[in-house]
XYZ file of C-alpha atoms in Angstrom:
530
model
C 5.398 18.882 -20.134
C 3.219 16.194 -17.647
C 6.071 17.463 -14.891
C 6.108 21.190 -15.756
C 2.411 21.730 -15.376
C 2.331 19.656 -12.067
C 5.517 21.886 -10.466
C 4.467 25.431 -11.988
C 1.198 24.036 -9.622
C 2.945 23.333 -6.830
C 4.653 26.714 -7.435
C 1.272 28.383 -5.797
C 1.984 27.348 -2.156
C 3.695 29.740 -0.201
C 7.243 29.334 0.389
C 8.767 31.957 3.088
C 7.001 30.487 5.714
C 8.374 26.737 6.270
C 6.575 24.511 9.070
C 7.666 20.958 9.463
C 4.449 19.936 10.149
C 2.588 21.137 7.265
C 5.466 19.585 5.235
C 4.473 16.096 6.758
C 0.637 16.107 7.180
C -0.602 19.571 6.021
C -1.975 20.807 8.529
C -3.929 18.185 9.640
C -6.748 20.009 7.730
C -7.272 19.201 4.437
C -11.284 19.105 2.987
C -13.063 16.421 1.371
C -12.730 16.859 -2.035
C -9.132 16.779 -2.248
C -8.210 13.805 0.681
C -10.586 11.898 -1.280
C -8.675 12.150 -4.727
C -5.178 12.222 -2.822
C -6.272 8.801 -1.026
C -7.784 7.602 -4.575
C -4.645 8.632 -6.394
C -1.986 7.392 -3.763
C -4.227 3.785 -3.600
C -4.071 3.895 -7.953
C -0.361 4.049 -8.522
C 0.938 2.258 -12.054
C 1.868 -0.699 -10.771
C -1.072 -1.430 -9.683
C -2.680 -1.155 -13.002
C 0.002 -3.369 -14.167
C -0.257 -5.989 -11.743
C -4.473 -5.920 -12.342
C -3.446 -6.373 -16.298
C -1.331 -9.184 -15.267
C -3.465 -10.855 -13.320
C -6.060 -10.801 -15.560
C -3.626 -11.698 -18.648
C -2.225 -15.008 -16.036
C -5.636 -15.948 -14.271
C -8.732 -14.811 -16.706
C -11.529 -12.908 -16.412
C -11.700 -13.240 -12.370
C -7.654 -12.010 -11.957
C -8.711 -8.555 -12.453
C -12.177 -8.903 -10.126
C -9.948 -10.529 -7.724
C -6.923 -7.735 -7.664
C -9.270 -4.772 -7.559
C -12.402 -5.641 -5.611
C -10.172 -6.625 -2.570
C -7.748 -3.655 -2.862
C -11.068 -0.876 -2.519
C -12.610 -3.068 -0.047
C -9.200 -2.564 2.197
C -9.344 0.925 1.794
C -12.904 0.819 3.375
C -11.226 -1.646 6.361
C -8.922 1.404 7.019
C -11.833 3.770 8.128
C -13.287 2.468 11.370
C -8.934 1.899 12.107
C -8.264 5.343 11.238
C -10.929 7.048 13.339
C -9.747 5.430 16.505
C -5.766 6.143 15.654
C -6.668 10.095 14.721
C -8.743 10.046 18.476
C -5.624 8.545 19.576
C -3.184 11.180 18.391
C -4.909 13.660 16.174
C -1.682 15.842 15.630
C 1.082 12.274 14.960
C 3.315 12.625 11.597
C 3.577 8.363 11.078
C 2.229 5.560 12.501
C 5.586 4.933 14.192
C 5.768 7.632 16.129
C 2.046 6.812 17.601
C 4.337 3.340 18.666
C 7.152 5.025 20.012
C 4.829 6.723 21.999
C 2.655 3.583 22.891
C 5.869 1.053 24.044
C 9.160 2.575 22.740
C 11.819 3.235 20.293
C 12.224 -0.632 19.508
C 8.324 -0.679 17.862
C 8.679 2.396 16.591
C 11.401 1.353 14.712
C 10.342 -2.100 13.340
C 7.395 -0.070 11.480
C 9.594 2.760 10.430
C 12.016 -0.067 8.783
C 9.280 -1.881 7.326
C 8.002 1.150 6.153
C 11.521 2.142 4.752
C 11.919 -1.124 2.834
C 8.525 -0.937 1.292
C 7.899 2.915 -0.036
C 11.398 2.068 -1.244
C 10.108 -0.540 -3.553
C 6.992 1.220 -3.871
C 8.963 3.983 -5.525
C 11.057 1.627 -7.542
C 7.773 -0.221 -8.893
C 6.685 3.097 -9.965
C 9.311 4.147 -11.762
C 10.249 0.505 -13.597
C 6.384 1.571 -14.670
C 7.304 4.849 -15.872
C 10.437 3.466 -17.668
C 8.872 0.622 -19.084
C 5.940 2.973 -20.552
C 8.702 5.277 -22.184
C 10.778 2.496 -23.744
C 7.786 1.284 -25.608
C 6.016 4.831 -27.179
C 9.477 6.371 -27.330
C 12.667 6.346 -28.702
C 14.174 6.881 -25.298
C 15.165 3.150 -23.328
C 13.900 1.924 -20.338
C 16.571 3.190 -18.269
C 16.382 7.029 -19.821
C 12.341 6.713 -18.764
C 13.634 5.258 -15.274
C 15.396 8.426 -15.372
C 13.074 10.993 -16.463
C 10.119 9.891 -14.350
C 12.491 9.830 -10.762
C 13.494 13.189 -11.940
C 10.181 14.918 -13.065
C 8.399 13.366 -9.211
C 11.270 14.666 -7.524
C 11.496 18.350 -9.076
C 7.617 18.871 -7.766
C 7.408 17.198 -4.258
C 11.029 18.214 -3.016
C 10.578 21.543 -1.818
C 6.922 21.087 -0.282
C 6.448 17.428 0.710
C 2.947 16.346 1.631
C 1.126 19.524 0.757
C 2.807 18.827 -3.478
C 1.841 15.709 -3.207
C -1.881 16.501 -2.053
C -2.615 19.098 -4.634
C -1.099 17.679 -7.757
C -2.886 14.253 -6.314
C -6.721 16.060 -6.906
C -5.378 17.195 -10.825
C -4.017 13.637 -11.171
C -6.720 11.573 -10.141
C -9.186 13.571 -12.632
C -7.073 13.256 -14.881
C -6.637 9.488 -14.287
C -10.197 8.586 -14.260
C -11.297 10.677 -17.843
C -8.444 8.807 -19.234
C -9.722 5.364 -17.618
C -13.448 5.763 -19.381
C -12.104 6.723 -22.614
C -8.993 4.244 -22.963
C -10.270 0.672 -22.282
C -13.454 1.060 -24.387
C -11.143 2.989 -27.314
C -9.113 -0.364 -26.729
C -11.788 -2.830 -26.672
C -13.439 -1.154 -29.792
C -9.614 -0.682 -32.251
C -9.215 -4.912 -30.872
C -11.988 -6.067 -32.484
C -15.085 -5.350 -29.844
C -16.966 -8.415 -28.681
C -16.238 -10.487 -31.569
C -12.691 -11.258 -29.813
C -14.424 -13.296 -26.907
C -14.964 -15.734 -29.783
C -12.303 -15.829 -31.987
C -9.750 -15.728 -29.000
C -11.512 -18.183 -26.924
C -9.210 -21.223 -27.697
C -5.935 -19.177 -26.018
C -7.482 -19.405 -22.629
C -7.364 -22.647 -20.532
C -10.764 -23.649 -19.013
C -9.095 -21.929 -15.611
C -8.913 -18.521 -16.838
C -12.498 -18.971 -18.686
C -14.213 -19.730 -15.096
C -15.296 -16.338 -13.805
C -15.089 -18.358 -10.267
C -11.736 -20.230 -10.896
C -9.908 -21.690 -7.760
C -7.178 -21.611 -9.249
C -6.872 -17.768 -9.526
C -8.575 -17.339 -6.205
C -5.379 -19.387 -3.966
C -3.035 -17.457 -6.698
C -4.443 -14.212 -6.697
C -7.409 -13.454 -4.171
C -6.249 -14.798 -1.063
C -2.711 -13.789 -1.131
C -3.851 -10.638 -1.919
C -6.250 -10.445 0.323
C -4.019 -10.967 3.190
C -1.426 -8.513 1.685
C -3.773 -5.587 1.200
C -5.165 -5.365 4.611
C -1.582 -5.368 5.599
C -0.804 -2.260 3.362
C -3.698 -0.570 4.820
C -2.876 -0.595 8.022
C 0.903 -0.417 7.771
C 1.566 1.684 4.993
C 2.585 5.142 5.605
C 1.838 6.824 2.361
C -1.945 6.012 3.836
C -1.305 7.002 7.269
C -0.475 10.640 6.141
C -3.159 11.502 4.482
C -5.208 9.833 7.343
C -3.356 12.305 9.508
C -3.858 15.070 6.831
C -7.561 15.180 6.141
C -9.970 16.632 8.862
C -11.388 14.355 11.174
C -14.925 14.838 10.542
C -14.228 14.014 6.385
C -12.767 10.736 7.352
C -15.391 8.160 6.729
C -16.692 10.273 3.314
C -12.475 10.412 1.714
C -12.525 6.599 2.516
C -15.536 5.524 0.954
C -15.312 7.338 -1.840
C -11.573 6.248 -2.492
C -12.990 2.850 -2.048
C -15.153 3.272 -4.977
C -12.543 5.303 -7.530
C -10.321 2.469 -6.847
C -12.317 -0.968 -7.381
C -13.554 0.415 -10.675
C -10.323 2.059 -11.996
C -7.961 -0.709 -11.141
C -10.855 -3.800 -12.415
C -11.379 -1.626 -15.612
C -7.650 -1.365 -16.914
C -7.368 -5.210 -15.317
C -9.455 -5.767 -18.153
C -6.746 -5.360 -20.556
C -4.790 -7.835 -19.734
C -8.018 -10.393 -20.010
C -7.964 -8.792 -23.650
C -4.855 -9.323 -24.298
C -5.125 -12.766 -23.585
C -8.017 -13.175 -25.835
C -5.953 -11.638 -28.887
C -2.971 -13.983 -28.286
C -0.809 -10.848 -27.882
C 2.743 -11.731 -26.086
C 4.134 -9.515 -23.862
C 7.672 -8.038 -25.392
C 10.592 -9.904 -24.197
C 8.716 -11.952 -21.908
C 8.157 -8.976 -19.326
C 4.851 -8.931 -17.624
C 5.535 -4.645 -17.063
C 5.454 -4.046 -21.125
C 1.670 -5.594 -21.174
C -0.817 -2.743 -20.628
C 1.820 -0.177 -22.426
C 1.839 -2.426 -25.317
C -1.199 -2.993 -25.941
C -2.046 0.646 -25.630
C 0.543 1.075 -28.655
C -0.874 -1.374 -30.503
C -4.426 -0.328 -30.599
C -4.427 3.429 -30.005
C -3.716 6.518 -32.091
C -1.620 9.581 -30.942
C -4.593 11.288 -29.487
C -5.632 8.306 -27.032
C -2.055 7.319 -26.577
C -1.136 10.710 -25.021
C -4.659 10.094 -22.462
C -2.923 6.714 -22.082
C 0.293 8.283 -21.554
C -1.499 10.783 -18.880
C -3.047 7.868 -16.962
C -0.063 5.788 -16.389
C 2.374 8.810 -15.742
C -0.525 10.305 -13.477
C -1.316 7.079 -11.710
C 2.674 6.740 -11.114
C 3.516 10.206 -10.253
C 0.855 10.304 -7.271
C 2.516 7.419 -5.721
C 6.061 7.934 -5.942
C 5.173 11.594 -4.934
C 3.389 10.123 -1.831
C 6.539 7.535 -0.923
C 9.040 10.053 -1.108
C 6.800 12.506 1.074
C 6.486 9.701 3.143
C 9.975 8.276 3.291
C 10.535 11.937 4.069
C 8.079 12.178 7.213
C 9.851 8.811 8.572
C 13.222 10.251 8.854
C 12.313 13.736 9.752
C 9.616 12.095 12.539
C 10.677 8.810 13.696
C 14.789 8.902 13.542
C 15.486 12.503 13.922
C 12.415 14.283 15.774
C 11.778 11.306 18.484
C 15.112 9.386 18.798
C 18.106 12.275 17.685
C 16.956 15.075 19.211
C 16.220 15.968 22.534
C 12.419 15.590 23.927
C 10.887 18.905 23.125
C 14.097 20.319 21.124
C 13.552 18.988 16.840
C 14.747 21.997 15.387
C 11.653 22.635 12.143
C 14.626 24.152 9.942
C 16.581 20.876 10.560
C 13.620 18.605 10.045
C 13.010 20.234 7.126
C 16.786 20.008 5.506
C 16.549 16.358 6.635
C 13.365 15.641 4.830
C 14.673 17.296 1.689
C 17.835 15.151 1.493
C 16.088 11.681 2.374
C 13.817 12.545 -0.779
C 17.016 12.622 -2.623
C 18.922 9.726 -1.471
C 15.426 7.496 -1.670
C 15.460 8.425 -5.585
C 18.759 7.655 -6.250
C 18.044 4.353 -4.223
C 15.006 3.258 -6.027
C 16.506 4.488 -9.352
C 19.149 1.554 -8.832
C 16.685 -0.933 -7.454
C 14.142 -0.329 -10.439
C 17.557 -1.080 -12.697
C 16.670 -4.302 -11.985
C 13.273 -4.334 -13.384
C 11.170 -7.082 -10.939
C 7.816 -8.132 -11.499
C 5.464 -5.647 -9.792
C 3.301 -8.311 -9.420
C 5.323 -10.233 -7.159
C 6.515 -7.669 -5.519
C 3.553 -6.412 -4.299
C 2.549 -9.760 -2.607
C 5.723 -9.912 -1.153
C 5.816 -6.706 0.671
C 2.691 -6.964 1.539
C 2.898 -10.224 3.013
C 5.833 -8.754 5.244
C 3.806 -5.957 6.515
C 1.233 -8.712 7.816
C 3.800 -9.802 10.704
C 2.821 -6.535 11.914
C -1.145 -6.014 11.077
C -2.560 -7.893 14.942
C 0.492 -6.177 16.550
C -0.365 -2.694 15.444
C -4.119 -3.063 15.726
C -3.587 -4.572 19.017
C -1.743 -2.141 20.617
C -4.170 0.849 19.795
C -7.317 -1.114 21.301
C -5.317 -3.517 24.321
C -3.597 -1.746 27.101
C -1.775 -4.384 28.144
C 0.505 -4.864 25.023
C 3.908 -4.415 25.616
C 7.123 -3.998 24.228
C 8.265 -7.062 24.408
C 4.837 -8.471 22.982
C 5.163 -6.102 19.663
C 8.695 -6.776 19.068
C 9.092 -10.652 19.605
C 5.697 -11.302 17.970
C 6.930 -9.607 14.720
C 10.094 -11.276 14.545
C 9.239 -14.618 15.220
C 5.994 -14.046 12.578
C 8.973 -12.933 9.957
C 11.253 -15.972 10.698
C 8.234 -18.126 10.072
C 7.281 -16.007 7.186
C 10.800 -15.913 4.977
C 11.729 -19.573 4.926
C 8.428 -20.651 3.826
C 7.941 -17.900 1.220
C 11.178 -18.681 -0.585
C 10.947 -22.634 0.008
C 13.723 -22.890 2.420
C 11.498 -25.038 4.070
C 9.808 -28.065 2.528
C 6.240 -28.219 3.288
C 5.813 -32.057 3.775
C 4.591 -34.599 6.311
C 4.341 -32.895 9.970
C 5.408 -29.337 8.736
C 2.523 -29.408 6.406
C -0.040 -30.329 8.546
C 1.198 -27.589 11.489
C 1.381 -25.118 8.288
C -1.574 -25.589 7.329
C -3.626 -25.802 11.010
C -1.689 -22.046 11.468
C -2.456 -20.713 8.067
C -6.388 -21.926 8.751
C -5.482 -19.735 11.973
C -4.429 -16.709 10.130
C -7.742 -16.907 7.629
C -9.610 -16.501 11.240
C -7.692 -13.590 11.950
C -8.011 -11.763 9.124
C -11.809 -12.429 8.991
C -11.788 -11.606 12.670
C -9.835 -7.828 12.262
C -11.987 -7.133 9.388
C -15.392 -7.469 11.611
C -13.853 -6.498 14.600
C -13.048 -2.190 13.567
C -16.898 -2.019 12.710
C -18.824 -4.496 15.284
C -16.147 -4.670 18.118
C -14.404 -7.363 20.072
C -16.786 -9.849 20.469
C -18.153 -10.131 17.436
C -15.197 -9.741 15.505
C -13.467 -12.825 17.699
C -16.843 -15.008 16.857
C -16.243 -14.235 13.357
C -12.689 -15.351 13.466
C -13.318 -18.592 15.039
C -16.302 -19.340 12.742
C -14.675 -18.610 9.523
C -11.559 -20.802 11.374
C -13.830 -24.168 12.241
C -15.470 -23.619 8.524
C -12.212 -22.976 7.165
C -10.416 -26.135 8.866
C -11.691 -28.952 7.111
C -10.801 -27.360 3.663
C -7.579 -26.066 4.979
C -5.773 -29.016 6.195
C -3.688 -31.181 3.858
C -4.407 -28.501 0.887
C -3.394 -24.692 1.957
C 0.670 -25.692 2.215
C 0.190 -26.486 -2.001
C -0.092 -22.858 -1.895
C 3.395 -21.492 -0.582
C 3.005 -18.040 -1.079
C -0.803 -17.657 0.707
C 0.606 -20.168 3.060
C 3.413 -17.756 4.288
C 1.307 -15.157 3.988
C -1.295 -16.643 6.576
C 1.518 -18.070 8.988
C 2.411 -14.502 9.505
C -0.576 -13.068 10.534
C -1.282 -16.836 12.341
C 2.151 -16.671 14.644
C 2.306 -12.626 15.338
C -1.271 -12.928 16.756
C -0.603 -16.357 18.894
C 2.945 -14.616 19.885
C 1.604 -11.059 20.738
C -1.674 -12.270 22.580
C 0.282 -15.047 24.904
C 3.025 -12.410 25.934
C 0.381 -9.799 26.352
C -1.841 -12.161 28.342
C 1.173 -12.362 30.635
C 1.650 -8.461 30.785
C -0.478 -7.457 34.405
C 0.587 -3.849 33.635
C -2.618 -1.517 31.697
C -1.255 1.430 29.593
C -3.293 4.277 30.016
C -3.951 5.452 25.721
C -3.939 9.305 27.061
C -0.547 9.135 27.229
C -0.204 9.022 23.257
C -1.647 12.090 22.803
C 0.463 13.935 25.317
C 3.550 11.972 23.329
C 3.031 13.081 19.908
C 2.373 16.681 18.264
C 3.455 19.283 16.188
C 7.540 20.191 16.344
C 7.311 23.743 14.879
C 5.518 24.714 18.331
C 7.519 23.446 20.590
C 10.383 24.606 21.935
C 13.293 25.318 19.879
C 16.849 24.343 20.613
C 18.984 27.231 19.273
């Protein structure tokens, strides 16, 4: 029924006249109102109200403070970003094409791949969400809810991409948050109410009953930290709907997102810290069955179908919004700027393209999500990819003398620093650990630095990077390489930054940033190839 409703709704855009374009960005002209619950929703997808639940269930009371308070304050980081990339190319379809334009097809393709690789998981996160949800209130197994909820995204968004995706996303979201005020206190209350901070007090370690708890902050925080700000400024799923609302709404969508998402996410986080409280174990050890089960546990058939709404809801608007995004990649980056001819993307083609990329991506993620990973981890770890790539991309929209050759070698050498660390290939001890940890006390500079640097500029925002650097230095060395996972992440942003700025110091040639707009811009009027 949940899929019904949202395709008989998508039923009410117009269908004889297909446009590319409006398939990947909509127009470039969508209102407040709606980019502001389409950027909410996309931001809210169910595995990140998992991961909140399991953070607070493995790290306390601050895992869930930690998970969502960072996450909205990215979104705000994106705004001053997105202003300058929309005055650089008002009328792009991805972020990679804005590249491709800016030094060539090899950029343009390291951020399409990247961007492949993680709506890919994105999508399968979703869905082991979906499934995992169904398997516990139903009958039906995981694998039939893997199943149903790949199907019922795909039947709404396939025909009209970004424009579904944006209009289902404003009935979603409101749906989402109604459901969020009524289901944690309806929770809270059936569990007991505040008596359970008593009686449950003895299953938490003192760690996850400090509000202010170290050990959640190197865990959780920081890593997290570092991986958000990468998925703001990599991600596509946010790019298009930066590209899709109108310019002068920017700044209003972004700070309202901000807010819908720090207090949707940190409020369902919340059951996991109550769930730790009651003693409840998660069913067969999986972190994914948490929030679902304790929503069975607690809740009768009236709040479980709200539940039911809020997860589905919170899913559906960001699978919808990988797959339209997925889409936009392959229609923009490999076909429209690399297979065909400058000037000569054929719309109907683009379009038929788009449409069958949707289709192979489900079938894709409906394998990967077979597997059924921690969403958790899997967040960190895409997100900790994407930051080989945060100082690159940033750089090259404000720097004219960036290269080519800077963007590329920076990001690879930042992910063969980044892999061998993250999985332990490398052992962290004696002079490794010490050069680890001086880079990673780098990296915290930079991404202290970037964060300053969209809203006060480039001097201040490099004075705030080497403060927070000296102040973080002392701390840092001999302690952050204990840490392997924040460690990796900060050696990525730490070596693409050193890498990128030394070749581009080199570079003597200025690009001139007109040229992007003149590169990028809608297919459907230009000239045809028949």
């Amino acid at each position: 029924m949940f899929f019904g409703a949202t395709f008989v709704v998508t039923l009410s855009i117009g269908k004889k006249n297909e446009n590319a374009d409006a398939y990947m960005t909509a127009g470039n002209n969508v209102g407040f109102g709606v980019s502001a619950a389409s950027m909410t929703a996309t931001w809210i997808w169910a595995s990140s109200l998992y991961a909140s639940a399991t953070s607070g269930y493995t790290y306390g009371v601050s895992g869930p403070i930690h998970y969502g308070l960072w996450g909205a304050l990215m979104i705000l980081f994106i705004y001053p970003f997105g202003r300058r990339i929309r005055k650089l190319a008002p009328n792009a379809h991805t972020l990679a094409e804005i590249l491709h334009a800016r030094h060539g097809r090899a950029s343009q393709l390291i951020l399409a791949g990247s961007n492949v690789m993680g709506s890919l998981l994105s999508l399968a996160s979703n869905f082991i969400a979906g499934g995992a949800l169904i398997s516990i209130v139903s009958p039906l197994s995981f694998s039939s809810g893997v199943l149903i909820t790949a199907a019922g995204v795909l039947l709404y968004t396939l025909w009209s991409g970004l424009r579904a995706s944006i209009l289902t996303d404003f009935i979603q979201v409101c749906a989402m948050l109604g459901a969020v005020v009524i289901i944690v206190p309806a929770v809270f209350l059936a569990s007991g109410g505040i008596g359970v901070f008593e009686t449950g007090r003895s299953n938490l370690s003192p760690e996850q009953l400090d509000f202010f708890s170290s050990d959640a902050f190197f865990n959780q925080g920081a890593p997290y930290i570092a991986a958000v700000l990468a998925y703001a400024i990599g991600n596509q799923t946010i790019a298009q709907r930066l590209f899709a609302v109108r310019e002068d709404k920017i700044k209003m969508t972004f700070l309202t997102a901000t807010v819908g998402y720090g207090a949707t996410v940190i409020g369902v986080g919340m059951l996991g810290v109550l769930a730790l409280y009651l003693g409840v174990e998660p069913i067969n050890g999986d972190m994914n069955n948490l929030v679902p089960q304790l929503a069975a546990s607690y809740l009768g058939v009236g709040f479980m179908c709200l539940f039911f709404i809020m997860i589905i809801g919170s899913m559906a608007s960001t699978a919808d919004s990988d797959l339209s995004a997925l889409s936009s990649i392959m229609m923009t980056d490999v076909y429209g700027r690399n297979i065909a001819k400058p000037g000569c993307a054929n719309p109907k083609h683009m379009l038929f393209i788009g449409r069958v990329t949707m289709i192979v991506a489900t079938g894709i993620a409906v394998y990967i999500a077979s597997n059924r990973l921690n969403i958790l981890e899997l967040l960190v770890l895409v997100g900790a990819i994407w930051g080989a790539l945060v100082f690159p991309v940033i750089a090259s929209f404000y720097w004219p003398r960036v290269s080519n050759l800077a963007f590329t070698s920076s990001v690879l050498v930042a992910l063969a620093v980044f892999f061998p660390v993250r999985f332990g290939f490398v052992e962290l001890t004696g002079v490794s650990a010490y050069v680890a940890d001086v880079l990673a006390v780098f990296g915290v500079g930079i991404i202290a630095g970037l964060m300053v640097f969209g809203f006060l500029g480039a001097r201040i925002g490099i004075a705030v990077g080497v403060v927070i650097a000296a102040i973080s230095m002392p701390y840092g060395i001999g302690f952050l390489h204990t840490y392997p996972v924040l460690t990796a992440s900060l050696l990525a942003y730490a070596v693409s930054a050193l890498v990128c700025t030394a070749v581009s110091l080199a570079n003597k040639v200025e690009f001139d940033f007109k040229q992007i707009r003149q590169a990028t811009g809608n297919f459907d009027e230009e000239p045809v190839l028949s």
